[in-house]
Amino acid sequence: MSQFSRRDLLKAAGATAAAVSAAVVTGPAAHAEPVHGRGRQREPVRQFFVAPGGNDTAPGTQAAPLATLEGARDAIRRWRKGSKDRATASVTVQLRGGVYRRTQSFTLDARDSGSPGRPVTYTAYNGEEVRLVGGVELPGASFAPVTDQAVVDRLPAAVRDLVQEVDLAALGISDYGRIVQTGYGLPAAVTAPELFFNGSAMTLARYPSADFLTVGKVVDPGGNPRSVLGDPAKMAAEFAKGATFAYTDPRPSTWADTSDVWMYGYWFYDWADGNLRIKAIDQAAQQISTETASMYSVKAGQRYYYYNVLEELDTPGEWYLDRDTGKLYLYPPDAMSGATVLLSLLADPMAVLDGCSNVTFANLVFEGARGDGVVVTDGTANAVRDCTLQLLGGRAVRFGDASTPDGPGGGSHNEVRGCHILATGQGGISLAGGDRATLTPARNQAVGNEIHDYSRLQATYSPAVELAGVGNRAANNHIYDAPHVAVLFRGNDHLIEYNEINDVVKQTNDAGAIYAGRDWTGRGTVIRYNFLHDIVGTPGGDLASGVYLDDCYCGTTVSGNIFYQVHTGFQIGGGRDNVITNNVMLSGMHSVMLDERGLNWAAADLAPGGAWGMYDLLAAVPYQDEPWRSRYPHLATITDDDPAYPKYNTVEYNALYGIPALSIAPSALTYGTVDHNLTLTADPGVVTVTDGTVRLSGDDRIAAQLPGYHRIPVDRIGLK
């Protein structure tokens, strides 16, 4: 079910993953055969076979395969007990092609680890397609025209003969999940079941079928949980205060049952999405009341739409699930005959590795689950390689917890390499790990992955790659087609290099393709040699940025990147110690915007006790002790050094063409270095477009005109 991709082309051509950058990160140890004692023969890799028609009581040979992943795991455990040497032997589990239905997480722990250079590998046999599926395929023959007249009467007249129904209860399916509140500022939640038709996600019946409506007059904006961030009791009280606003389109007045109708929108800011359940509709006043509040309350004029509305099942590809009757209704986007219709059911992660090391998943397809694909906690040298992870409600791969700067539980030397990640609900790869107290790097990495359409359900702050902790890396990935951020980082000393990022920030504004914000302590990250193009935000919007260091973020070096048709190359929100050098910016609305917000509109937020919590984040790290004092000397004295001022920034040796000049705040000019930037009078030829395909060329013309500029290794950028 994998869609044809650039990653497939590279595999077909026999391309190999890019070499790891020795300067920052090394990945898991290479595969090797074990040697058990001096003078002994190398023991061959032990193999176990698994097949859809196998049996978990079988020996696991190619002729008599096991049936499940659990069967293979348990067989390895039993085999290892037969000899002390086997505890460190290489083991490969060969999965024969076919579908493996997953109704629970595949769990591994320390007992299931490999050893350095001798991994335990779960892989597809000889290139066969192995699909691990967290849902159930609904037979085409089980669909039929709608017969319940009460339901028929609620459907739009034009589609009553086109909508099909299936009785899930009759198929033995009883777990229908439920829609829950999600969005900006809320913890990631397990999604309700989703429906996929021939590998594409179907849309819960919505109005309008495309685009958005706008919030009318706000009668009551509801609670503002963000205003009491950090106090769980007060936040809960604010969430309980629903909003009331006028609806300007009369459509809701026509719906018979609004008991589980929801709205999705950008309720206050164009970078903070979320859903709200309707509590009541006052048809006389044409007002809607919600059960709960949005994170920032509700503001007139903001975008939203309604969904989970049976009466709006009017467009091919829309569907609706009646949780009371177990009936599922679908307006098929194509012929049902021969179609693959998949309902996601598994709420838990598809694979969970807890305290496990030297384990590899390779050449497998993970799909059709409501939660995450692969979750690893406190492991070393684990890898997900050349896999496809798709049609998931959560994230594709998660190492530890990247939701905080400390990034706990990420382990070290883990990697996601050469994977194709698409159609996930809440993001792609999440890499935590490292020790912030000692600034010890984790050296986890995401390399050579193709990631797109990765935040279908939670649009904002659900990045393709998320880095937290210390010393993790994202390199040579191709990231595209998403509503918001591509790479989000927090913590210290990460490396973001050689990536191609395009067509992101498509549904939001005041946002960045590569983003970090609100932390004086998150220093040391290097963003270099990336190609960002075609990032323009929503029509009529503003400030869709290539690199956004938001709200006084500090200590980031951004060098050697190429921006083409990016609305705003850099947005530097009043931070300190940032270095913007040797970048090429072509054809945009803004080049570099460096402001002094800490001195004006954000002064109260930045101050001690302010909403941003900057002093709390500072107190959480040993910033005046070693190695912090030597690594980040300006941070050690920040509280005595006018912390609201954008000091010690450097903007130099950047080349601009077809884009306005730098916009640098007066205080940043006074306390920083802005020099040797060149506005070109002719196209330098760095980017060429042929038949809609964007390609990179050399930057010799820039080097010839700008002494001190260093050539960018364009041949190393992109998916490798």
PDB file of N, CA, C and O in Angstrom, residues 574-607:
ATOM      1  N   GLY A 574      14.045  38.579  18.827  1.00  0.00           N
ATOM      2  CA  GLY A 574      14.612  39.265  19.975  1.00  0.00           C
ATOM      3  C   GLY A 574      15.624  38.481  20.779  1.00  0.00           C
ATOM      4  O   GLY A 574      15.995  38.891  21.877  1.00  0.00           O
ATOM      5  N   GLY A 575      16.103  37.360  20.246  1.00  0.00           N
ATOM      6  CA  GLY A 575      17.055  36.535  20.979  1.00  0.00           C
ATOM      7  C   GLY A 575      18.473  37.070  20.954  1.00  0.00           C
ATOM      8  O   GLY A 575      18.765  38.109  20.353  1.00  0.00           O
ATOM      9  N   ARG A 576      19.388  36.332  21.567  1.00  0.00           N
ATOM     10  CA  ARG A 576      20.775  36.742  21.729  1.00  0.00           C
ATOM     11  C   ARG A 576      21.708  35.644  21.219  1.00  0.00           C
ATOM     12  O   ARG A 576      21.352  34.472  21.141  1.00  0.00           O
ATOM     13  N   ASP A 577      22.928  36.053  20.892  1.00  0.00           N
ATOM     14  CA  ASP A 577      24.005  35.112  20.548  1.00  0.00           C
ATOM     15  C   ASP A 577      23.670  34.228  19.352  1.00  0.00           C
ATOM     16  O   ASP A 577      24.186  33.116  19.233  1.00  0.00           O
ATOM     17  N   ASN A 578      22.798  34.676  18.468  1.00  0.00           N
ATOM     18  CA  ASN A 578      22.504  33.917  17.254  1.00  0.00           C
ATOM     19  C   ASN A 578      23.440  34.358  16.136  1.00  0.00           C
ATOM     20  O   ASN A 578      23.769  35.545  16.015  1.00  0.00           O
ATOM     21  N   VAL A 579      23.865  33.410  15.322  1.00  0.00           N
ATOM     22  CA  VAL A 579      24.785  33.689  14.216  1.00  0.00           C
ATOM     23  C   VAL A 579      24.081  33.315  12.911  1.00  0.00           C
ATOM     24  O   VAL A 579      23.737  32.149  12.692  1.00  0.00           O
ATOM     25  N   ILE A 580      23.887  34.307  12.058  1.00  0.00           N
ATOM     26  CA  ILE A 580      23.236  34.117  10.758  1.00  0.00           C
ATOM     27  C   ILE A 580      24.281  34.476   9.709  1.00  0.00           C
ATOM     28  O   ILE A 580      24.550  35.654   9.454  1.00  0.00           O
ATOM     29  N   THR A 581      24.879  33.466   9.107  1.00  0.00           N
ATOM     30  CA  THR A 581      26.012  33.749   8.234  1.00  0.00           C
ATOM     31  C   THR A 581      26.047  32.826   7.030  1.00  0.00           C
ATOM     32  O   THR A 581      25.623  31.671   7.094  1.00  0.00           O
ATOM     33  N   ASN A 582      26.520  33.378   5.915  1.00  0.00           N
ATOM     34  CA  ASN A 582      26.822  32.574   4.726  1.00  0.00           C
ATOM     35  C   ASN A 582      25.580  31.921   4.110  1.00  0.00           C
ATOM     36  O   ASN A 582      25.643  30.874   3.493  1.00  0.00           O
ATOM     37  N   ASN A 583      24.416  32.560   4.282  1.00  0.00           N
ATOM     38  CA  ASN A 583      23.185  32.032   3.715  1.00  0.00           C
ATOM     39  C   ASN A 583      22.840  32.737   2.412  1.00  0.00           C
ATOM     40  O   ASN A 583      23.253  33.878   2.173  1.00  0.00           O
ATOM     41  N   VAL A 584      22.083  32.065   1.569  1.00  0.00           N
ATOM     42  CA  VAL A 584      21.635  32.619   0.294  1.00  0.00           C
ATOM     43  C   VAL A 584      20.120  32.719   0.329  1.00  0.00           C
ATOM     44  O   VAL A 584      19.430  31.717   0.559  1.00  0.00           O
ATOM     45  N   MET A 585      19.593  33.937   0.102  1.00  0.00           N
ATOM     46  CA  MET A 585      18.145  34.163   0.135  1.00  0.00           C
ATOM     47  C   MET A 585      17.694  34.724  -1.198  1.00  0.00           C
ATOM     48  O   MET A 585      18.157  35.796  -1.619  1.00  0.00           O
ATOM     49  N   LEU A 586      16.783  34.015  -1.861  1.00  0.00           N
ATOM     50  CA  LEU A 586      16.357  34.348  -3.211  1.00  0.00           C
ATOM     51  C   LEU A 586      14.837  34.421  -3.283  1.00  0.00           C
ATOM     52  O   LEU A 586      14.141  33.521  -2.803  1.00  0.00           O
ATOM     53  N   SER A 587      14.316  35.492  -3.848  1.00  0.00           N
ATOM     54  CA  SER A 587      12.897  35.606  -4.210  1.00  0.00           C
ATOM     55  C   SER A 587      11.976  35.391  -3.021  1.00  0.00           C
ATOM     56  O   SER A 587      11.315  34.359  -2.883  1.00  0.00           O
ATOM     57  N   GLY A 588      11.908  36.387  -2.138  1.00  0.00           N
ATOM     58  CA  GLY A 588      11.011  36.321  -0.996  1.00  0.00           C
ATOM     59  C   GLY A 588      10.523  37.709  -0.623  1.00  0.00           C
ATOM     60  O   GLY A 588      10.861  38.706  -1.267  1.00  0.00           O
ATOM     61  N   MET A 589       9.726  37.772   0.446  1.00  0.00           N
ATOM     62  CA  MET A 589       9.172  39.044   0.897  1.00  0.00           C
ATOM     63  C   MET A 589      10.013  39.689   1.996  1.00  0.00           C
ATOM     64  O   MET A 589      10.012  40.898   2.156  1.00  0.00           O
ATOM     65  N   HIS A 590      10.701  38.867   2.777  1.00  0.00           N
ATOM     66  CA  HIS A 590      11.580  39.379   3.828  1.00  0.00           C
ATOM     67  C   HIS A 590      12.822  38.501   3.865  1.00  0.00           C
ATOM     68  O   HIS A 590      12.739  37.284   3.711  1.00  0.00           O
ATOM     69  N   SER A 591      13.965  39.121   4.112  1.00  0.00           N
ATOM     70  CA  SER A 591      15.204  38.347   4.207  1.00  0.00           C
ATOM     71  C   SER A 591      15.464  37.973   5.663  1.00  0.00           C
ATOM     72  O   SER A 591      15.192  36.851   6.087  1.00  0.00           O
ATOM     73  N   VAL A 592      15.991  38.896   6.437  1.00  0.00           N
ATOM     74  CA  VAL A 592      16.234  38.668   7.863  1.00  0.00           C
ATOM     75  C   VAL A 592      15.478  39.728   8.647  1.00  0.00           C
ATOM     76  O   VAL A 592      15.663  40.921   8.435  1.00  0.00           O
ATOM     77  N   MET A 593      14.630  39.269   9.564  1.00  0.00           N
ATOM     78  CA  MET A 593      13.921  40.172  10.466  1.00  0.00           C
ATOM     79  C   MET A 593      14.391  39.858  11.882  1.00  0.00           C
ATOM     80  O   MET A 593      14.148  38.763  12.399  1.00  0.00           O
ATOM     81  N   LEU A 594      15.099  40.804  12.488  1.00  0.00           N
ATOM     82  CA  LEU A 594      15.626  40.634  13.842  1.00  0.00           C
ATOM     83  C   LEU A 594      15.062  41.764  14.682  1.00  0.00           C
ATOM     84  O   LEU A 594      15.411  42.932  14.479  1.00  0.00           O
ATOM     85  N   ASP A 595      14.174  41.422  15.623  1.00  0.00           N
ATOM     86  CA  ASP A 595      13.469  42.475  16.354  1.00  0.00           C
ATOM     87  C   ASP A 595      13.964  42.588  17.795  1.00  0.00           C
ATOM     88  O   ASP A 595      14.875  41.876  18.220  1.00  0.00           O
ATOM     89  N   GLU A 596      13.342  43.478  18.540  1.00  0.00           N
ATOM     90  CA  GLU A 596      13.690  43.727  19.942  1.00  0.00           C
ATOM     91  C   GLU A 596      12.447  43.615  20.821  1.00  0.00           C
ATOM     92  O   GLU A 596      12.186  44.460  21.679  1.00  0.00           O
ATOM     93  N   ARG A 597      11.667  42.554  20.606  1.00  0.00           N
ATOM     94  CA  ARG A 597      10.379  42.420  21.290  1.00  0.00           C
ATOM     95  C   ARG A 597      10.498  42.422  22.810  1.00  0.00           C
ATOM     96  O   ARG A 597       9.551  42.793  23.512  1.00  0.00           O
ATOM     97  N   GLY A 598      11.643  41.980  23.330  1.00  0.00           N
ATOM     98  CA  GLY A 598      11.817  41.988  24.779  1.00  0.00           C
ATOM     99  C   GLY A 598      11.827  43.375  25.381  1.00  0.00           C
ATOM    100  O   GLY A 598      11.670  43.528  26.599  1.00  0.00           O
ATOM    101  N   LEU A 599      12.002  44.397  24.538  1.00  0.00           N
ATOM    102  CA  LEU A 599      12.020  45.783  25.006  1.00  0.00           C
ATOM    103  C   LEU A 599      10.681  46.474  24.834  1.00  0.00           C
ATOM    104  O   LEU A 599      10.516  47.608  25.294  1.00  0.00           O
ATOM    105  N   ASN A 600       9.737  45.819  24.159  1.00  0.00           N
ATOM    106  CA  ASN A 600       8.449  46.479  23.936  1.00  0.00           C
ATOM    107  C   ASN A 600       7.297  45.538  24.278  1.00  0.00           C
ATOM    108  O   ASN A 600       7.046  45.279  25.441  1.00  0.00           O
ATOM    109  N   TRP A 601       6.622  44.996  23.262  1.00  0.00           N
ATOM    110  CA  TRP A 601       5.363  44.303  23.550  1.00  0.00           C
ATOM    111  C   TRP A 601       5.521  43.040  24.396  1.00  0.00           C
ATOM    112  O   TRP A 601       4.581  42.607  25.065  1.00  0.00           O
ATOM    113  N   ALA A 602       6.719  42.413  24.403  1.00  0.00           N
ATOM    114  CA  ALA A 602       6.918  41.173  25.151  1.00  0.00           C
ATOM    115  C   ALA A 602       7.656  41.382  26.474  1.00  0.00           C
ATOM    116  O   ALA A 602       8.043  40.409  27.121  1.00  0.00           O
ATOM    117  N   ALA A 603       7.841  42.629  26.873  1.00  0.00           N
ATOM    118  CA  ALA A 603       8.645  42.890  28.074  1.00  0.00           C
ATOM    119  C   ALA A 603       8.077  42.189  29.306  1.00  0.00           C
ATOM    120  O   ALA A 603       8.817  41.592  30.098  1.00  0.00           O
ATOM    121  N   ALA A 604       6.778  42.242  29.493  1.00  0.00           N
ATOM    122  CA  ALA A 604       6.174  41.627  30.668  1.00  0.00           C
ATOM    123  C   ALA A 604       6.265  40.103  30.614  1.00  0.00           C
ATOM    124  O   ALA A 604       6.467  39.438  31.637  1.00  0.00           O
ATOM    125  N   ASP A 605       6.129  39.533  29.427  1.00  0.00           N
ATOM    126  CA  ASP A 605       6.218  38.085  29.272  1.00  0.00           C
ATOM    127  C   ASP A 605       7.622  37.574  29.590  1.00  0.00           C
ATOM    128  O   ASP A 605       7.798  36.465  30.108  1.00  0.00           O
ATOM    129  N   LEU A 606       8.612  38.378  29.267  1.00  0.00           N
ATOM    130  CA  LEU A 606      10.007  37.996  29.443  1.00  0.00           C
ATOM    131  C   LEU A 606      10.492  38.182  30.873  1.00  0.00           C
ATOM    132  O   LEU A 606      11.423  37.503  31.314  1.00  0.00           O
ATOM    133  N   ALA A 607       9.868  39.059  31.595  1.00  0.00           N
ATOM    134  CA  ALA A 607      10.333  39.431  32.940  1.00  0.00           C
ATOM    135  C   ALA A 607      10.165  38.283  33.940  1.00  0.00           C
ATOM    136  O   ALA A 607       9.449  37.315  33.676  1.00  0.00           O
TER     137      ALA A 607
END
